PDB file of C-alpha atoms in Angstrom:
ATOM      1  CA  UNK A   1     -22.623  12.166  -7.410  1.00 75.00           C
ATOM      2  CA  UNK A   2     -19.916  10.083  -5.979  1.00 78.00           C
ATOM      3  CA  UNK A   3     -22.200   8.642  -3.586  1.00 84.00           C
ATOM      4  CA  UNK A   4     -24.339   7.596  -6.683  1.00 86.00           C
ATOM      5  CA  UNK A   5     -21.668   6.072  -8.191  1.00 84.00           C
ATOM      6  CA  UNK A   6     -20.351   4.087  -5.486  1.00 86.00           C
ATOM      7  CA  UNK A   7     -23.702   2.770  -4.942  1.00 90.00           C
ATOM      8  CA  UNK A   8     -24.297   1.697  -9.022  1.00 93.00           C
ATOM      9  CA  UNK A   9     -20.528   0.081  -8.683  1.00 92.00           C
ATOM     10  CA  UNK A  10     -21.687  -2.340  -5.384  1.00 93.00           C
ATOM     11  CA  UNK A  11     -25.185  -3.250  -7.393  1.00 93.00           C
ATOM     12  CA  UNK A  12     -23.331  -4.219 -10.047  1.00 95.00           C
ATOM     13  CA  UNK A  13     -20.844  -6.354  -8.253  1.00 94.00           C
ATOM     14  CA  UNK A  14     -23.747  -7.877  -5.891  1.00 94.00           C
ATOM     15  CA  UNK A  15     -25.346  -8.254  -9.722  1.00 95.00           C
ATOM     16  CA  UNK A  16     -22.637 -10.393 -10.754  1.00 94.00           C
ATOM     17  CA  UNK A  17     -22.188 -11.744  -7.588  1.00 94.00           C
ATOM     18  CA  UNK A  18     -25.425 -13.091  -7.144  1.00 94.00           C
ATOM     19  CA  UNK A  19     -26.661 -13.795 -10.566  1.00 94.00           C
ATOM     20  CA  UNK A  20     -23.860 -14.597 -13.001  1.00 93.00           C
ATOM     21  CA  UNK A  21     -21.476 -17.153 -10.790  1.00 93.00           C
ATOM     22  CA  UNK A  22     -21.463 -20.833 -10.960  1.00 93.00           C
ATOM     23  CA  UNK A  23     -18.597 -23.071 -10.026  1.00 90.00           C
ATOM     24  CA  UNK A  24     -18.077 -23.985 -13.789  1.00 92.00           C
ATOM     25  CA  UNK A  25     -17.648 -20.393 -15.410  1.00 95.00           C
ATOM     26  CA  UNK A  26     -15.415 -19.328 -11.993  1.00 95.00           C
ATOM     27  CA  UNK A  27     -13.085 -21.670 -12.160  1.00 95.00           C
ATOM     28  CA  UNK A  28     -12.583 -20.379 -16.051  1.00 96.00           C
ATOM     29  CA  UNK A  29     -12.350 -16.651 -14.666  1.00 96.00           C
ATOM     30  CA  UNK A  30     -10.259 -17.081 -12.114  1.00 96.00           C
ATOM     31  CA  UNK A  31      -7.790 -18.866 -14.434  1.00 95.00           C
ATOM     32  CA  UNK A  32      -7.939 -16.398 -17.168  1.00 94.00           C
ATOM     33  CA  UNK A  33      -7.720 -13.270 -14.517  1.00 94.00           C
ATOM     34  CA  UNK A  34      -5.189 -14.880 -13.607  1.00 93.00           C
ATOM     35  CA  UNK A  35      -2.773 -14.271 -16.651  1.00 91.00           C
ATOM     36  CA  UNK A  36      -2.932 -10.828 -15.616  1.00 89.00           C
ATOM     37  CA  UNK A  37      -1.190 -11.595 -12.494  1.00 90.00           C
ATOM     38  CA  UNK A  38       2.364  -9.536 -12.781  1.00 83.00           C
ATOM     39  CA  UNK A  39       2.126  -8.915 -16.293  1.00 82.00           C
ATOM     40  CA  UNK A  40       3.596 -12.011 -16.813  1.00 85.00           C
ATOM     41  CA  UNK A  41       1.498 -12.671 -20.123  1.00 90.00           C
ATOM     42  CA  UNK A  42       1.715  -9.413 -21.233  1.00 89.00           C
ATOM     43  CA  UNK A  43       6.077 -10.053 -20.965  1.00 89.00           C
ATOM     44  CA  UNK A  44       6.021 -13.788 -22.880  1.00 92.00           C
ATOM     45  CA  UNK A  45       3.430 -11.807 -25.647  1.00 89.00           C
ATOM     46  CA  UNK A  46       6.405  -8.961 -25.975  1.00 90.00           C
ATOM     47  CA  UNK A  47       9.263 -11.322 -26.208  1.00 93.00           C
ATOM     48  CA  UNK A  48       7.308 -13.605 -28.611  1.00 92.00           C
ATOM     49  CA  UNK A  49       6.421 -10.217 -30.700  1.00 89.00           C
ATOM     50  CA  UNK A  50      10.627  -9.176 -30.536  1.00 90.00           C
ATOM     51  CA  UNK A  51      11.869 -12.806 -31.515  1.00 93.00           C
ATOM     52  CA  UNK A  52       9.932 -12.566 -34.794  1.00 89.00           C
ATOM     53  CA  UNK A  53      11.289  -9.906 -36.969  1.00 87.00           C
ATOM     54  CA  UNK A  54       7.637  -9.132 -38.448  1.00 84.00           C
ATOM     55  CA  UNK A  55       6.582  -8.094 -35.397  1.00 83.00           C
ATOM     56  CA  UNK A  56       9.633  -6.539 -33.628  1.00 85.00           C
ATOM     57  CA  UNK A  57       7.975  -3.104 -34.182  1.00 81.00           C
ATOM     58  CA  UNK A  58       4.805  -4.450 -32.550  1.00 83.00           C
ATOM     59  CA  UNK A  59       6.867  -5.833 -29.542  1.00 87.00           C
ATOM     60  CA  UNK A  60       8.740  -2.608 -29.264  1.00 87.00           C
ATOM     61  CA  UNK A  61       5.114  -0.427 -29.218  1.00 86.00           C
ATOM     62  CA  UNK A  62       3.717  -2.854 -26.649  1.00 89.00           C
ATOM     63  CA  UNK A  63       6.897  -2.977 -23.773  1.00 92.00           C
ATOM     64  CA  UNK A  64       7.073   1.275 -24.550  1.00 91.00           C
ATOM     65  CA  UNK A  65       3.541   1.426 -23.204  1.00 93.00           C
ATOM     66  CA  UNK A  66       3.609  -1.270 -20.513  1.00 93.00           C
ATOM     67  CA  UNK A  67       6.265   0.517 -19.182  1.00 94.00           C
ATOM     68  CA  UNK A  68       4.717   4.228 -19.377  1.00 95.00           C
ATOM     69  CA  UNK A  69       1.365   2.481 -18.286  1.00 96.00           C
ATOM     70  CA  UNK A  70       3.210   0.513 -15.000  1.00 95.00           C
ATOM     71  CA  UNK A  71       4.425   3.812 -13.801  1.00 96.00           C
ATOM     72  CA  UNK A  72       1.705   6.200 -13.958  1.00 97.00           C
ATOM     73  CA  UNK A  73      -0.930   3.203 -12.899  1.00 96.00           C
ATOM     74  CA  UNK A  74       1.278   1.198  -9.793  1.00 93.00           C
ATOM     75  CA  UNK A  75       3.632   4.577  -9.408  1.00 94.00           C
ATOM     76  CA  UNK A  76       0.949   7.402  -9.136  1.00 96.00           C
ATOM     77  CA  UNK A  77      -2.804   6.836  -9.109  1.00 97.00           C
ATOM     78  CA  UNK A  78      -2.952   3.684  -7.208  1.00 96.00           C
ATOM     79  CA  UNK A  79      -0.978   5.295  -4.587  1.00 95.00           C
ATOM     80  CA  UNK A  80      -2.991   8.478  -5.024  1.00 96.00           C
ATOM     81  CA  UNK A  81      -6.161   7.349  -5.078  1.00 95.00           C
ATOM     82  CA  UNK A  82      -6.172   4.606  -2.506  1.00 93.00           C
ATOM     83  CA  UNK A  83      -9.511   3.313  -3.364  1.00 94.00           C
ATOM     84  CA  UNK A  84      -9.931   0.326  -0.930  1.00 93.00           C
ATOM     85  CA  UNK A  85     -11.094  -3.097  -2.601  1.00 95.00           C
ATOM     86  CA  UNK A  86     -14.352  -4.008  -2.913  1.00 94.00           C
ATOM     87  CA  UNK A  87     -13.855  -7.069  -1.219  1.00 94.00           C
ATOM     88  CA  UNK A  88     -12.194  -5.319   2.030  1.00 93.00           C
ATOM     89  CA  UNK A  89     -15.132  -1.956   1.476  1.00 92.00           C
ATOM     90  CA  UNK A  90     -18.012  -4.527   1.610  1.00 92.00           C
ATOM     91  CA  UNK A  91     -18.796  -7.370   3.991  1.00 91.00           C
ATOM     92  CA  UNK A  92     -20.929  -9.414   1.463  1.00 93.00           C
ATOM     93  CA  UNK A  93     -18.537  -9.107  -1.444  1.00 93.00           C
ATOM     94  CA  UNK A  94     -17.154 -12.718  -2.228  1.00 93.00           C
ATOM     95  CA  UNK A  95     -13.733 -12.607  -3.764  1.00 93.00           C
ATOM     96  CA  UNK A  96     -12.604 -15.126  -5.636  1.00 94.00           C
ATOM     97  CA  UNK A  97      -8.980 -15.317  -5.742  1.00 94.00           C
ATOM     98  CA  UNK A  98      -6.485 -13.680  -3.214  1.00 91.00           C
ATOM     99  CA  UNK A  99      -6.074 -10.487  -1.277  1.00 90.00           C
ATOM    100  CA  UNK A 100      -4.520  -8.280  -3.684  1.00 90.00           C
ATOM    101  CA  UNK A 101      -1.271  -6.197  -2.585  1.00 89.00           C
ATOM    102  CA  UNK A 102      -2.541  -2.900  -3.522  1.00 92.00           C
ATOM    103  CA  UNK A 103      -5.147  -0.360  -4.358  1.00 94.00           C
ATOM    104  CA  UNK A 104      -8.176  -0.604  -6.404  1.00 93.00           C
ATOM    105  CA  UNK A 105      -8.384   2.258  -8.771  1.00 95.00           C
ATOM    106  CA  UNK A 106      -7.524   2.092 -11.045  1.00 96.00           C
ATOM    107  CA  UNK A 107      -7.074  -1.843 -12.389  1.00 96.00           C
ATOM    108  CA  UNK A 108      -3.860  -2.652 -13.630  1.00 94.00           C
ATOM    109  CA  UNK A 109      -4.465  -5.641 -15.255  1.00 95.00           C
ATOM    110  CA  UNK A 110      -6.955  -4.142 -17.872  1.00 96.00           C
ATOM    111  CA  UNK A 111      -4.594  -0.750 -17.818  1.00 97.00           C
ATOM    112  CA  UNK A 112      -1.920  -2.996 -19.036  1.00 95.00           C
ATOM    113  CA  UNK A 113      -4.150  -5.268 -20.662  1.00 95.00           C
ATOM    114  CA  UNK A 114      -5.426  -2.061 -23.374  1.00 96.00           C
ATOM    115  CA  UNK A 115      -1.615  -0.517 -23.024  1.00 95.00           C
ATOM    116  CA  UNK A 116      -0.234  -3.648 -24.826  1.00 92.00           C
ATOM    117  CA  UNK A 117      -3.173  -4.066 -27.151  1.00 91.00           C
ATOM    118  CA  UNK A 118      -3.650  -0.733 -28.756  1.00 91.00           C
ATOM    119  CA  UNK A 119      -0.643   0.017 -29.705  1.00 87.00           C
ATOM    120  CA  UNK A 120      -0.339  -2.996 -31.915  1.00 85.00           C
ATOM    121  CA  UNK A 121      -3.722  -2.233 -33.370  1.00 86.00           C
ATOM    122  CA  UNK A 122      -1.725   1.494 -34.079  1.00 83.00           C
ATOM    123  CA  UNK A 123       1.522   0.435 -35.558  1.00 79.00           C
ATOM    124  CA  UNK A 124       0.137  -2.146 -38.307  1.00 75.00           C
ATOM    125  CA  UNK A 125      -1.912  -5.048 -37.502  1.00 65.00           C
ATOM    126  CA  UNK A 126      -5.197  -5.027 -37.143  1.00 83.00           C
ATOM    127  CA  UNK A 127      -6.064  -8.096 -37.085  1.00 88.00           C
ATOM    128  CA  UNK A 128      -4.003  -9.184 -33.679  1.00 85.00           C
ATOM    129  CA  UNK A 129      -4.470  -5.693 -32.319  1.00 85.00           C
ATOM    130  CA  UNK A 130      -8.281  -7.056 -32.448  1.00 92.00           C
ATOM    131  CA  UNK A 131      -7.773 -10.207 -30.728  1.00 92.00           C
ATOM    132  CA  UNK A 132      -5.734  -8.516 -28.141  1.00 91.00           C
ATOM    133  CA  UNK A 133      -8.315  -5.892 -27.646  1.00 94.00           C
ATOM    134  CA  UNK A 134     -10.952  -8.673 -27.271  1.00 96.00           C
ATOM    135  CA  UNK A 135      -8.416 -10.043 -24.631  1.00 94.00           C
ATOM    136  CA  UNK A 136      -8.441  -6.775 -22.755  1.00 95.00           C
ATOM    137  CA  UNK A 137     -12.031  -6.779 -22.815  1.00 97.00           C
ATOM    138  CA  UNK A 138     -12.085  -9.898 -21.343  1.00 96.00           C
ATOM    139  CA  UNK A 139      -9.357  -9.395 -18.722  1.00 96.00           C
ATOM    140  CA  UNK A 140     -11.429  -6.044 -17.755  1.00 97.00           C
ATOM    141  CA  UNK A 141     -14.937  -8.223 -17.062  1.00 97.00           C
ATOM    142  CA  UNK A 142     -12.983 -11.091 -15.055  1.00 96.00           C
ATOM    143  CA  UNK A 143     -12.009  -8.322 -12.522  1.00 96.00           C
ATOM    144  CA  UNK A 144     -15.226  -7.163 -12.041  1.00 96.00           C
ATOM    145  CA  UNK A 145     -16.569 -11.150 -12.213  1.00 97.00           C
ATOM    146  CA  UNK A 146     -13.732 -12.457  -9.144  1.00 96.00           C
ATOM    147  CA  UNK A 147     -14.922  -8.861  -7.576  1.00 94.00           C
ATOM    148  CA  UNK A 148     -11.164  -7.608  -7.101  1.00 95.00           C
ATOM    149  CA  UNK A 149     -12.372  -4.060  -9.127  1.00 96.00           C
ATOM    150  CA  UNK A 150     -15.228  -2.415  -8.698  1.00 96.00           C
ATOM    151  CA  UNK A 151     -16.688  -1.664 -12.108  1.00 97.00           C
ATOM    152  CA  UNK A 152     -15.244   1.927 -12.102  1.00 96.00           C
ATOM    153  CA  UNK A 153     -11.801   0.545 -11.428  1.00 97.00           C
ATOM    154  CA  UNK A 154     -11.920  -1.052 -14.596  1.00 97.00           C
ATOM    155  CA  UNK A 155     -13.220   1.420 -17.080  1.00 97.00           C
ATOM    156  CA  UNK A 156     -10.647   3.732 -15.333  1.00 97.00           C
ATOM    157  CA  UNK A 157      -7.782   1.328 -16.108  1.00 97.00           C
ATOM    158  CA  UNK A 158      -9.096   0.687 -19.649  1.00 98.00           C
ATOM    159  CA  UNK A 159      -9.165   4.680 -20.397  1.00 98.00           C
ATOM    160  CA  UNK A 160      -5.574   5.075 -19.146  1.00 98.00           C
ATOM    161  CA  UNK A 161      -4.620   1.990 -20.505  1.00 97.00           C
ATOM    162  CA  UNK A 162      -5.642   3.159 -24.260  1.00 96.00           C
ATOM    163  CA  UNK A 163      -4.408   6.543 -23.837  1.00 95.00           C
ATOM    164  CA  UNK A 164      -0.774   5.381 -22.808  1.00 95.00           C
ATOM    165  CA  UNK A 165      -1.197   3.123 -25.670  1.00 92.00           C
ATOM    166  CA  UNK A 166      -1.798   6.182 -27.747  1.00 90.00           C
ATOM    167  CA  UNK A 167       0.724   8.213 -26.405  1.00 89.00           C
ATOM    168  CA  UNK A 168       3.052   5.208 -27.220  1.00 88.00           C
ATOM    169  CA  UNK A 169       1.306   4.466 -30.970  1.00 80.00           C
ATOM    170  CA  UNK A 170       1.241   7.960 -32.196  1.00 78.00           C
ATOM    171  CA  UNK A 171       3.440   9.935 -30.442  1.00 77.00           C
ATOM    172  CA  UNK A 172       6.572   7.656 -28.890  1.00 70.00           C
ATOM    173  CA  UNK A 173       6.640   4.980 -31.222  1.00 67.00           C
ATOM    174  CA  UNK A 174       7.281   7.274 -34.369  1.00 68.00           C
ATOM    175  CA  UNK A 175       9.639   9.166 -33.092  1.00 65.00           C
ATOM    176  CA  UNK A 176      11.678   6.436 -31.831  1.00 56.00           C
ATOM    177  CA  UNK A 177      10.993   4.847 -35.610  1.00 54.00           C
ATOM    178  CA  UNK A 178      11.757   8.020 -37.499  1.00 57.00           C
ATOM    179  CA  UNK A 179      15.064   8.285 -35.544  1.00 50.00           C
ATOM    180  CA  UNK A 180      16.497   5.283 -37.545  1.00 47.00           C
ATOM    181  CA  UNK A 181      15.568   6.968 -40.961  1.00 42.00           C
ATOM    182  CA  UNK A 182      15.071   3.389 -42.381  1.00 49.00           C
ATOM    183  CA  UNK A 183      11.764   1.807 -42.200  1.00 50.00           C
ATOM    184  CA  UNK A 184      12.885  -1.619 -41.829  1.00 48.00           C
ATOM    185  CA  UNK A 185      15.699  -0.796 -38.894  1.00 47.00           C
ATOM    186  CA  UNK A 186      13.419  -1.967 -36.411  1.00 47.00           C
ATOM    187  CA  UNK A 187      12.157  -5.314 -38.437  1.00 48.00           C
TER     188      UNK A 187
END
């Protein structure tokens, strides 16, 4: 099974490798993959959420899970798993940005990508919790398309990334609200 799976993650990559490139559309991905890097937009998207009092209960959901989603993605499973990158697994991969620091499984930038997004969709709006999902989506393929992640990687980080945005949504978030007893507290 594994071995079947490992095998269905390279074709894919060689797929993409192979068939979807051109210099045009990587110098797009590489860019956008690269608002990933750190967090960093995930941070300016939090403190741009807390400065506006509409959305300080938004900004609060979203740095909950980034936190909860840092440490059990960069803490635990990378460290645990210690999937080698495709890039450094197989000779023929071409990456197309850097050697990355640390392990492949699962991918943090599409675990944090879905643990800032869902939340948001959770609290109240749906409308940017959409947007940022579509984000996430797109942050997720990028990996896969600058071959950093195998595909596996990345619907890994996406489930953990929606379930500690979950966890943060449903469960966190309103108990940290209801301990103010007034709705508007956090606003």
């Amino acid at each position: 099974m594994w071995q079947s799976l490992t095998e269905l993650d390279s074709n894919i990559l060689f797929f993409v490798q192979d068939n979807l490139r051109n210099e045009i559309l990587n110098d797009v991905v590489v860019w956008f993959t690269s608002l990933g890097n750190a967090g960093l937009i995930w941070v300016l998207l939090i403190a741009a959420l807390i400065a506006y009092k509409g959305t300080r209960k938004e900004g609060l959901g979203c740095a909950i899970s980034l936190v909860l989603c840092f440490i059990v993605v960069n803490v635990f499973l990378k460290n645990i798993v210690a999937r080698t990158r495709p890039y450094d697994a197989i000779e023929q991969i071409r990456c197309l940005v850097g050697p990355q620091a640390d392990y492949s499984f699962p991918s943090g930038h599409t675990a944090i990508a879905f643990a800032a997004s869902v939340p948001v969709f959770i609290i109240s709006d749906k409308r940017l919790g959409t947007v940022m999902i579509i984000f996430s989506v797109l942050m997720a393929l990028s990996r896969i398309y600058v071959c950093v992640h195998y595909p596996t990687d990345v619907i890994g980080g996406a489930v953990i990334g929606i379930l500690c945005g979950i966890v943060t949504g449903m469960v966190i978030y309103p108990k940290l609200y209801s301990i103010n007893n007034k709705k508007d507290t956090l606003s």
